mmCIF file of C-alpha atoms in Angstrom:
data_model
loop_
_atom_site.group_PDB
_atom_site.id
_atom_site.type_symbol
_atom_site.label_atom_id
_atom_site.label_comp_id
_atom_site.label_asym_id
_atom_site.label_seq_id
_atom_site.Cartn_x
_atom_site.Cartn_y
_atom_site.Cartn_z
ATOM 1 C CA MET F 1 58.732 57.543 40.131
ATOM 2 C CA SER F 2 56.267 56.054 37.601
ATOM 3 C CA LYS F 3 54.385 52.826 38.189
ATOM 4 C CA PRO F 4 55.942 49.779 37.078
ATOM 5 C CA SER F 5 54.386 48.798 33.755
ATOM 6 C CA LYS F 6 51.961 45.454 33.771
ATOM 7 C CA ILE F 7 52.515 42.884 31.229
ATOM 8 C CA LEU F 8 50.224 40.079 30.283
ATOM 9 C CA LEU F 9 51.910 37.159 28.905
ATOM 10 C CA ILE F 10 49.552 35.337 26.484
ATOM 11 C CA TYR F 11 50.955 31.725 25.759
ATOM 12 C CA THR F 12 49.229 29.928 22.638
ATOM 13 C CA GLY F 13 51.523 27.218 22.223
ATOM 14 C CA GLY F 14 54.605 26.756 19.796
ATOM 15 C CA THR F 15 58.227 25.822 20.191
ATOM 16 C CA ILE F 16 58.985 28.530 22.962
ATOM 17 C CA GLY F 17 56.274 27.155 25.283
ATOM 18 C CA MET F 18 58.348 23.572 25.634
ATOM 19 C CA ILE F 19 61.061 22.585 28.082
ATOM 20 C CA LYS F 20 63.049 19.512 28.149
ATOM 21 C CA ASP F 21 62.698 16.776 30.152
ATOM 22 C CA PHE F 22 66.480 15.947 30.726
ATOM 23 C CA GLU F 23 65.782 12.384 32.281
ATOM 24 C CA THR F 24 63.470 11.245 29.363
ATOM 25 C CA GLY F 25 64.663 13.554 26.474
ATOM 26 C CA ALA F 26 61.288 14.360 25.843
ATOM 27 C CA LEU F 27 59.634 17.808 25.410
ATOM 28 C CA LYS F 28 56.854 18.829 27.237
ATOM 29 C CA SER F 29 54.938 22.304 27.790
ATOM 30 C CA PHE F 30 56.335 24.924 30.009
ATOM 31 C CA ASP F 31 54.285 25.858 32.926
ATOM 32 C CA PHE F 32 54.263 29.601 32.792
ATOM 33 C CA ASN F 33 52.893 30.376 36.102
ATOM 34 C CA ASP F 34 56.516 29.467 37.301
ATOM 35 C CA LEU F 35 57.961 32.038 34.764
ATOM 36 C CA LEU F 36 59.955 33.845 36.990
ATOM 37 C CA ASN F 37 61.493 30.671 38.804
ATOM 38 C CA LYS F 38 62.328 29.336 35.503
ATOM 39 C CA ILE F 39 63.694 32.631 34.000
ATOM 40 C CA PRO F 40 65.251 34.748 36.796
ATOM 41 C CA GLU F 41 66.380 36.981 34.787
ATOM 42 C CA LEU F 42 62.752 38.534 34.316
ATOM 43 C CA ARG F 43 62.990 40.066 37.974
ATOM 44 C CA LEU F 44 65.568 42.392 36.568
ATOM 45 C CA LEU F 45 62.671 44.175 34.350
ATOM 46 C CA GLU F 46 60.773 47.170 35.931
ATOM 47 C CA CYS F 47 57.735 45.434 35.316
ATOM 48 C CA GLU F 48 54.635 43.240 36.752
ATOM 49 C CA ILE F 49 54.146 39.870 34.640
ATOM 50 C CA GLU F 50 50.998 38.105 34.631
ATOM 51 C CA THR F 51 50.306 35.171 32.455
ATOM 52 C CA ILE F 52 47.478 33.611 30.634
ATOM 53 C CA SER F 53 47.837 30.267 28.425
ATOM 54 C CA PHE F 54 45.473 28.827 25.871
ATOM 55 C CA GLU F 55 43.557 25.971 27.761
ATOM 56 C CA LYS F 56 45.254 23.591 25.106
ATOM 57 C CA PRO F 57 48.246 24.950 23.364
ATOM 58 C CA ILE F 58 48.401 24.649 19.647
ATOM 59 C CA ASP F 59 50.779 24.015 17.096
ATOM 60 C CA SER F 60 50.894 27.424 15.346
ATOM 61 C CA SER F 61 50.039 25.394 12.137
ATOM 62 C CA ASN F 62 46.781 25.124 13.484
ATOM 63 C CA MET F 63 46.192 28.913 14.397
ATOM 64 C CA ASN F 64 43.014 30.044 12.852
ATOM 65 C CA PRO F 65 40.612 33.159 12.841
ATOM 66 C CA GLN F 66 38.501 31.914 15.630
ATOM 67 C CA LEU F 67 41.783 31.844 17.527
ATOM 68 C CA TRP F 68 42.590 35.231 16.637
ATOM 69 C CA SER F 69 39.176 36.232 17.944
ATOM 70 C CA GLU F 70 39.887 34.746 21.064
ATOM 71 C CA LEU F 71 43.439 36.668 21.366
ATOM 72 C CA CYS F 72 41.073 39.848 20.700
ATOM 73 C CA THR F 73 38.849 38.942 23.410
ATOM 74 C CA ILE F 74 41.957 38.080 25.982
ATOM 75 C CA ILE F 75 43.263 41.982 24.795
ATOM 76 C CA GLU F 76 39.860 43.649 25.045
ATOM 77 C CA ASP F 77 39.263 42.046 28.701
ATOM 78 C CA HIS F 78 42.375 43.033 30.096
ATOM 79 C CA TYR F 79 43.123 46.498 28.285
ATOM 80 C CA SER F 80 42.056 48.804 30.606
ATOM 81 C CA ALA F 81 44.459 47.114 33.511
ATOM 82 C CA ILE F 82 47.595 46.088 31.461
ATOM 83 C CA ASP F 83 50.073 48.322 29.992
ATOM 84 C CA GLY F 84 51.433 45.920 27.144
ATOM 85 C CA PHE F 85 50.633 42.563 25.745
ATOM 86 C CA VAL F 86 53.107 39.557 24.663
ATOM 87 C CA ILE F 87 51.900 36.580 22.832
ATOM 88 C CA LEU F 88 54.118 33.655 22.682
ATOM 89 C CA HIS F 89 53.475 32.068 19.292
ATOM 90 C CA GLY F 90 54.828 29.315 16.899
ATOM 91 C CA SER F 91 56.754 30.815 14.301
ATOM 92 C CA ASP F 92 55.408 29.278 11.174
ATOM 93 C CA THR F 93 51.990 31.439 11.105
ATOM 94 C CA MET F 94 53.451 34.277 13.512
ATOM 95 C CA SER F 95 53.468 36.912 10.654
ATOM 96 C CA TYR F 96 49.787 35.887 9.471
ATOM 97 C CA THR F 97 48.611 36.647 13.177
ATOM 98 C CA ALA F 98 50.592 39.492 13.605
ATOM 99 C CA SER F 99 49.244 41.052 10.421
ATOM 100 C CA ALA F 100 45.657 39.613 11.554
ATOM 101 C CA LEU F 101 45.637 41.235 14.935
ATOM 102 C CA SER F 102 46.862 44.474 13.374
ATOM 103 C CA PHE F 103 43.661 44.699 11.300
ATOM 104 C CA MET F 104 41.371 43.485 14.414
ATOM 105 C CA LEU F 105 42.798 45.857 16.575
ATOM 106 C CA GLU F 106 41.578 49.470 15.450
ATOM 107 C CA ASN F 107 43.122 52.654 17.506
ATOM 108 C CA LEU F 108 45.442 50.819 19.278
ATOM 109 C CA ALA F 109 47.152 52.745 21.880
ATOM 110 C CA LYS F 110 49.418 49.687 23.626
ATOM 111 C CA PRO F 111 52.159 47.346 22.311
ATOM 112 C CA VAL F 112 50.958 43.719 21.249
ATOM 113 C CA ILE F 113 54.135 41.937 20.693
ATOM 114 C CA LEU F 114 54.255 38.534 19.210
ATOM 115 C CA THR F 115 57.323 36.495 19.725
ATOM 116 C CA GLY F 116 58.547 32.800 19.823
ATOM 117 C CA SER F 117 61.543 30.825 19.058
ATOM 118 C CA GLN F 118 63.509 27.964 16.803
ATOM 119 C CA LEU F 119 64.619 26.030 19.967
ATOM 120 C CA PRO F 120 62.725 25.111 23.122
ATOM 121 C CA ILE F 121 63.190 27.116 26.315
ATOM 122 C CA GLY F 122 64.980 24.684 28.124
ATOM 123 C CA ASP F 123 67.554 23.865 25.158
ATOM 124 C CA LEU F 124 71.141 24.639 25.721
ATOM 125 C CA ARG F 125 71.360 26.952 22.923
ATOM 126 C CA THR F 126 67.947 28.339 23.140
ATOM 127 C CA ASP F 127 66.944 31.757 21.390
ATOM 128 C CA ALA F 128 63.984 31.550 23.572
ATOM 129 C CA LYS F 129 65.108 33.364 26.560
ATOM 130 C CA GLU F 130 66.631 36.594 24.407
ATOM 131 C CA ASN F 131 63.304 36.744 22.347
ATOM 132 C CA LEU F 132 61.006 36.532 25.713
ATOM 133 C CA ILE F 133 63.068 38.928 27.746
ATOM 134 C CA THR F 134 63.284 41.540 25.143
ATOM 135 C CA ALA F 135 59.823 41.277 23.769
ATOM 136 C CA ILE F 136 58.704 42.151 27.338
ATOM 137 C CA GLN F 137 61.142 44.610 27.944
ATOM 138 C CA ILE F 138 59.927 46.714 24.886
ATOM 139 C CA ALA F 139 56.159 45.953 25.817
ATOM 140 C CA ALA F 140 56.867 47.507 29.142
ATOM 141 C CA LEU F 141 58.537 50.746 27.555
ATOM 142 C CA LYS F 142 56.773 54.075 28.195
ATOM 143 C CA LYS F 143 57.421 57.722 26.909
ATOM 144 C CA ARG F 144 55.909 60.391 28.877
ATOM 145 C CA GLY F 145 54.015 58.109 30.829
ATOM 146 C CA ARG F 146 52.098 55.771 28.200
ATOM 147 C CA SER F 147 53.098 53.301 26.131
ATOM 148 C CA TYR F 148 56.023 53.838 23.839
ATOM 149 C CA ILE F 149 55.089 51.226 20.991
ATOM 150 C CA THR F 150 51.370 51.464 20.049
ATOM 151 C CA GLU F 151 50.831 48.913 17.258
ATOM 152 C CA VAL F 152 51.302 44.903 16.835
ATOM 153 C CA GLY F 153 55.102 44.049 16.506
ATOM 154 C CA LEU F 154 56.741 40.959 15.806
ATOM 155 C CA TYR F 155 60.018 40.486 17.852
ATOM 156 C CA PHE F 156 62.681 37.874 16.810
ATOM 157 C CA GLU F 157 66.571 37.899 16.848
ATOM 158 C CA TYR F 158 67.331 41.444 18.101
ATOM 159 C CA LYS F 159 64.822 43.144 15.769
ATOM 160 C CA LEU F 160 61.388 44.289 16.486
ATOM 161 C CA TYR F 161 59.513 44.570 13.104
ATOM 162 C CA ARG F 162 55.985 45.902 12.382
ATOM 163 C CA GLY F 163 54.147 42.721 12.646
ATOM 164 C CA ASN F 164 52.102 43.244 9.309
ATOM 165 C CA ARG F 165 55.250 43.844 7.536
ATOM 166 C CA SER F 166 57.137 40.896 8.486
ATOM 167 C CA SER F 167 57.512 37.305 6.847
ATOM 168 C CA LYS F 168 59.131 34.112 8.083
ATOM 169 C CA ILE F 169 61.812 33.449 5.636
ATOM 170 C CA SER F 170 63.914 30.514 7.430
ATOM 171 C CA ALA F 171 63.058 27.259 9.096
ATOM 172 C CA GLU F 172 66.967 26.757 10.004
ATOM 173 C CA HIS F 173 68.286 29.818 11.284
ATOM 174 C CA PHE F 174 67.673 32.086 14.650
ATOM 175 C CA GLU F 175 67.065 34.914 12.404
ATOM 176 C CA ALA F 176 63.526 33.268 11.121
ATOM 177 C CA PHE F 177 62.025 36.625 10.228
ATOM 178 C CA LYS F 178 62.517 39.686 7.608
ATOM 179 C CA SER F 179 60.638 42.599 6.998
ATOM 180 C CA PRO F 180 61.429 43.298 3.389
ATOM 181 C CA ASN F 181 60.040 46.499 2.679
ATOM 182 C CA TYR F 182 60.083 48.373 5.931
ATOM 183 C CA PRO F 183 62.705 48.798 8.279
ATOM 184 C CA PRO F 184 62.779 47.258 12.124
ATOM 185 C CA LEU F 185 61.242 49.386 14.549
ATOM 186 C CA VAL F 186 63.552 48.545 17.192
ATOM 187 C CA THR F 187 67.005 46.789 17.261
ATOM 188 C CA SER F 188 68.278 45.393 20.331
ATOM 189 C CA GLY F 189 71.955 45.498 21.058
ATOM 190 C CA VAL F 190 73.799 46.800 23.941
ATOM 191 C CA HIS F 191 71.010 49.272 24.086
ATOM 192 C CA LEU F 192 67.378 49.262 22.597
ATOM 193 C CA THR F 193 67.619 51.599 19.320
ATOM 194 C CA ILE F 194 64.089 52.838 18.846
ATOM 195 C CA GLU F 195 63.269 54.414 15.147
ATOM 196 C CA ASP F 196 60.899 56.685 16.831
ATOM 197 C CA GLU F 197 60.012 58.096 13.239
ATOM 198 C CA LYS F 198 59.056 54.602 11.803
ATOM 199 C CA LEU F 199 56.449 53.865 14.557
ATOM 200 C CA LEU F 200 53.078 54.515 14.178
ATOM 201 C CA PRO F 201 51.682 57.537 16.083
ATOM 202 C CA TYR F 202 49.826 57.390 19.343
ATOM 203 C CA THR F 203 45.900 57.785 19.049
ATOM 204 C CA ARG F 204 43.574 58.656 21.940
ATOM 205 C CA LYS F 205 40.796 57.203 19.832
ATOM 206 C CA LYS F 206 39.005 54.327 21.954
ATOM 207 C CA LEU F 207 39.865 50.736 20.931
ATOM 208 C CA LYS F 208 37.451 49.035 18.188
ATOM 209 C CA ILE F 209 38.188 45.425 17.951
ATOM 210 C CA HIS F 210 36.975 43.301 14.791
ATOM 211 C CA LYS F 211 36.144 39.771 15.504
ATOM 212 C CA GLU F 212 34.547 38.518 12.515
ATOM 213 C CA LEU F 213 36.788 37.582 9.589
ATOM 214 C CA THR F 214 35.678 36.443 6.062
ATOM 215 C CA THR F 215 37.768 33.621 5.289
ATOM 216 C CA ASP F 216 36.842 32.177 1.928
ATOM 217 C CA ILE F 217 39.667 33.985 -0.079
ATOM 218 C CA LEU F 218 41.795 32.203 -3.312
ATOM 219 C CA VAL F 219 45.029 32.582 -3.757
ATOM 220 C CA VAL F 220 46.611 32.093 -7.238
ATOM 221 C CA HIS F 221 50.340 31.685 -7.606
ATOM 222 C CA LEU F 222 51.152 32.538 -11.253
ATOM 223 C CA TYR F 223 53.795 30.346 -12.989
ATOM 224 C CA PRO F 224 55.217 29.743 -16.622
ATOM 225 C CA GLY F 225 52.859 27.010 -18.047
ATOM 226 C CA ILE F 226 49.638 28.048 -15.864
ATOM 227 C CA ASN F 227 46.942 26.932 -18.189
ATOM 228 C CA GLU F 228 43.317 28.139 -18.916
ATOM 229 C CA THR F 229 41.520 24.943 -18.196
ATOM 230 C CA LEU F 230 43.230 24.691 -14.453
ATOM 231 C CA LEU F 231 42.245 28.320 -13.689
ATOM 232 C CA SER F 232 38.830 28.456 -15.327
ATOM 233 C CA ASP F 233 37.906 25.169 -13.408
ATOM 234 C CA THR F 234 39.230 26.639 -10.105
ATOM 235 C CA PHE F 235 37.585 30.344 -10.738
ATOM 236 C CA GLU F 236 34.132 29.045 -11.759
ATOM 237 C CA LYS F 237 33.834 25.995 -9.844
ATOM 238 C CA LEU F 238 34.952 27.398 -6.038
ATOM 239 C CA THR F 239 32.967 29.815 -4.002
ATOM 240 C CA TYR F 240 34.885 32.882 -2.880
ATOM 241 C CA SER F 241 34.980 36.276 -1.504
ATOM 242 C CA GLY F 242 38.007 37.723 -2.854
ATOM 243 C CA VAL F 243 41.012 36.449 -5.198
ATOM 244 C CA ILE F 244 44.757 37.315 -4.443
ATOM 245 C CA ILE F 245 46.986 36.604 -7.528
ATOM 246 C CA MET F 246 50.620 36.166 -7.070
ATOM 247 C CA THR F 247 52.388 37.963 -10.249
ATOM 248 C CA PHE F 248 55.715 38.073 -11.589
ATOM 249 C CA GLY F 249 58.125 40.980 -10.814
ATOM 250 C CA ALA F 250 56.455 44.567 -10.619
ATOM 251 C CA GLY F 251 53.089 42.806 -10.953
ATOM 252 C CA ASN F 252 53.293 41.381 -14.423
ATOM 253 C CA GLY F 253 51.284 38.469 -15.706
ATOM 254 C CA THR F 254 50.639 36.383 -18.827
ATOM 255 C CA THR F 255 48.870 38.885 -21.303
ATOM 256 C CA GLU F 256 46.953 35.791 -22.984
ATOM 257 C CA ALA F 257 43.488 36.700 -24.085
ATOM 258 C CA TRP F 258 41.965 33.918 -22.108
ATOM 259 C CA PHE F 259 44.018 35.147 -18.739
ATOM 260 C CA ILE F 260 42.462 38.677 -19.140
ATOM 261 C CA ASP F 261 39.227 37.140 -20.076
ATOM 262 C CA LEU F 262 39.066 35.107 -16.597
ATOM 263 C CA LEU F 263 40.125 38.234 -14.468
ATOM 264 C CA LYS F 264 37.373 40.429 -16.163
ATOM 265 C CA LYS F 265 34.848 37.758 -15.397
ATOM 266 C CA ILE F 266 35.965 37.935 -11.593
ATOM 267 C CA ILE F 267 35.801 41.781 -11.274
ATOM 268 C CA ASP F 268 32.605 41.991 -13.321
ATOM 269 C CA ARG F 269 30.741 39.544 -10.352
ATOM 270 C CA GLY F 270 32.145 42.414 -7.955
ATOM 271 C CA ILE F 271 34.808 40.097 -6.528
ATOM 272 C CA PRO F 272 37.769 41.847 -4.915
ATOM 273 C CA LEU F 273 40.805 41.034 -7.087
ATOM 274 C CA VAL F 274 44.112 42.088 -5.800
ATOM 275 C CA ASN F 275 47.849 41.744 -7.237
ATOM 276 C CA ILE F 276 50.773 41.198 -5.094
ATOM 277 C CA THR F 277 53.878 40.706 -6.200
ATOM 278 C CA GLN F 278 55.921 37.156 -5.806
ATOM 279 C CA CYS F 279 59.149 38.847 -4.813
ATOM 280 C CA LYS F 280 59.803 39.301 -1.194
ATOM 281 C CA TRP F 281 61.449 42.667 -1.710
ATOM 282 C CA GLY F 282 59.851 45.475 -4.140
ATOM 283 C CA SER F 283 56.091 46.833 -5.078
ATOM 284 C CA VAL F 284 53.569 45.916 -7.828
ATOM 285 C CA GLN F 285 53.715 49.022 -10.191
ATOM 286 C CA MET F 286 50.667 48.109 -12.867
ATOM 287 C CA GLY F 287 51.515 50.088 -16.133
ATOM 288 C CA ASN F 288 55.002 49.939 -15.945
ATOM 289 C CA TYR F 289 55.317 47.009 -18.242
ATOM 290 C CA GLU F 290 52.903 45.985 -21.354
ATOM 291 C CA THR F 291 52.290 42.485 -19.348
ATOM 292 C CA SER F 292 50.467 44.625 -16.460
ATOM 293 C CA THR F 293 48.916 47.679 -18.518
ATOM 294 C CA GLU F 294 45.915 45.498 -19.201
ATOM 295 C CA LEU F 295 45.515 44.359 -15.347
ATOM 296 C CA LYS F 296 45.542 48.066 -14.415
ATOM 297 C CA GLU F 297 42.801 48.891 -17.356
ATOM 298 C CA LEU F 298 40.821 45.974 -15.608
ATOM 299 C CA GLY F 299 40.634 48.008 -12.413
ATOM 300 C CA VAL F 300 42.584 44.866 -10.546
ATOM 301 C CA ILE F 301 43.825 46.024 -7.229
ATOM 302 C CA SER F 302 47.179 47.061 -6.665
ATOM 303 C CA GLY F 303 48.821 45.352 -3.441
ATOM 304 C CA LYS F 304 51.942 47.909 -3.811
ATOM 305 C CA ASP F 305 54.474 46.349 -1.443
ATOM 306 C CA ILE F 306 52.239 44.395 0.939
ATOM 307 C CA THR F 307 53.540 41.107 2.312
ATOM 308 C CA ILE F 308 51.062 37.942 1.352
ATOM 309 C CA GLU F 309 50.393 37.602 5.125
ATOM 310 C CA ALA F 310 49.169 41.042 5.566
ATOM 311 C CA ALA F 311 46.986 40.940 1.890
ATOM 312 C CA ILE F 312 45.076 37.741 2.944
ATOM 313 C CA THR F 313 44.274 39.032 6.417
ATOM 314 C CA LYS F 314 43.444 42.539 5.055
ATOM 315 C CA MET F 315 41.231 40.882 2.575
ATOM 316 C CA MET F 316 39.658 39.237 5.303
ATOM 317 C CA TYR F 317 38.999 42.121 7.327
ATOM 318 C CA LEU F 318 37.561 44.196 4.550
ATOM 319 C CA ASN F 319 35.465 41.572 3.163
ATOM 320 C CA SER F 320 33.741 41.417 6.573
ATOM 321 C CA GLN F 321 32.700 45.246 5.838
ATOM 322 C CA ASN F 322 30.368 44.630 2.996
ATOM 323 C CA LEU F 323 31.815 47.119 0.919
ATOM 324 C CA ALA F 324 30.926 48.110 -2.635
ATOM 325 C CA PRO F 325 33.811 47.462 -5.038
ATOM 326 C CA LYS F 326 35.208 50.659 -5.839
ATOM 327 C CA VAL F 327 35.041 51.350 -2.296
ATOM 328 C CA PHE F 328 37.046 48.256 -1.232
ATOM 329 C CA LYS F 329 39.778 49.035 -4.020
ATOM 330 C CA THR F 330 40.216 52.419 -2.429
ATOM 331 C CA ILE F 331 40.712 51.204 1.292
ATOM 332 C CA PHE F 332 42.890 48.134 0.147
ATOM 333 C CA GLU F 333 44.926 50.399 -1.802
ATOM 334 C CA THR F 334 45.143 52.710 1.102
ATOM 335 C CA SER F 335 47.711 51.937 4.452
ATOM 336 C CA LEU F 336 45.130 51.272 7.483
ATOM 337 C CA ARG F 337 47.867 49.929 9.751
ATOM 338 C CA GLY F 338 51.301 50.843 8.078
ATOM 339 C CA GLU F 339 51.109 47.791 6.221
ATOM 340 C CA MET F 340 52.025 49.231 2.730
ATOM 341 C CA SER F 341 54.105 52.108 1.564
#
């Protein structure tokens, strides 16, 4: 008989950590030290659960790289003694956190599963219990005596997605997240269906944690009518270490001379310039159309089918490495943690 998996449940804040006071109707923070009494179904799982909470739970809109670093420290401090980690997180920025952690936790050999809910844990119709129970169950899975999942995942509404492939797509429905360009890793039904060939491979390398991120990144969403004055003022007056342009379709932008000239100035300054598509599904394919050929010739970096959340956090991670421009381009266009095809 193998030993039960040890799971560390980390509560950062968010809707899932709220419970309704039925006398007043007000929402209040849930005491996770009383977890098994509130959710006795967890006793049916063959695992030991420990809990830890942020000293001051936050709304996920206030999530930031310093708190990502704190999460990494918690994981680092418990890594040798714990088999899997479940992070309870507000849904609004959950995909950003999942993406960031995937880059910050290099050589991860254990599951780090983020989950949350659209309704508080004490609500009559809550999705919190299912999300929490199944996230813990997935984090506790073992294969041949070691962790089955060895990457950062996001579990919501019966699906485990690769964290850096996920995006929040609804503020209204229980199915709040999608992974537009990569299939689910696990689907929860009567049984858990695990897509073995889609998982990142197990590694024996030592965990390496990157806690420093460079955050001064400029994101420009192109739209018909965007003008030279607006962009030139933005590009020339601000200080930034990287630029992401969200283009049309398969990576297309205006061919106006002023626009191409502005992009050339950015690249000539040695600042990374990444092209990602505004579309949720699909990929940047520079050179397929005349409207992206000049971008390719300039040396604009292709974000391929990366999400905006992963593009931003990958740039934060790589910009902290002090890479030469050509090296940055090569590495950004390479999948590091399964974030792009």
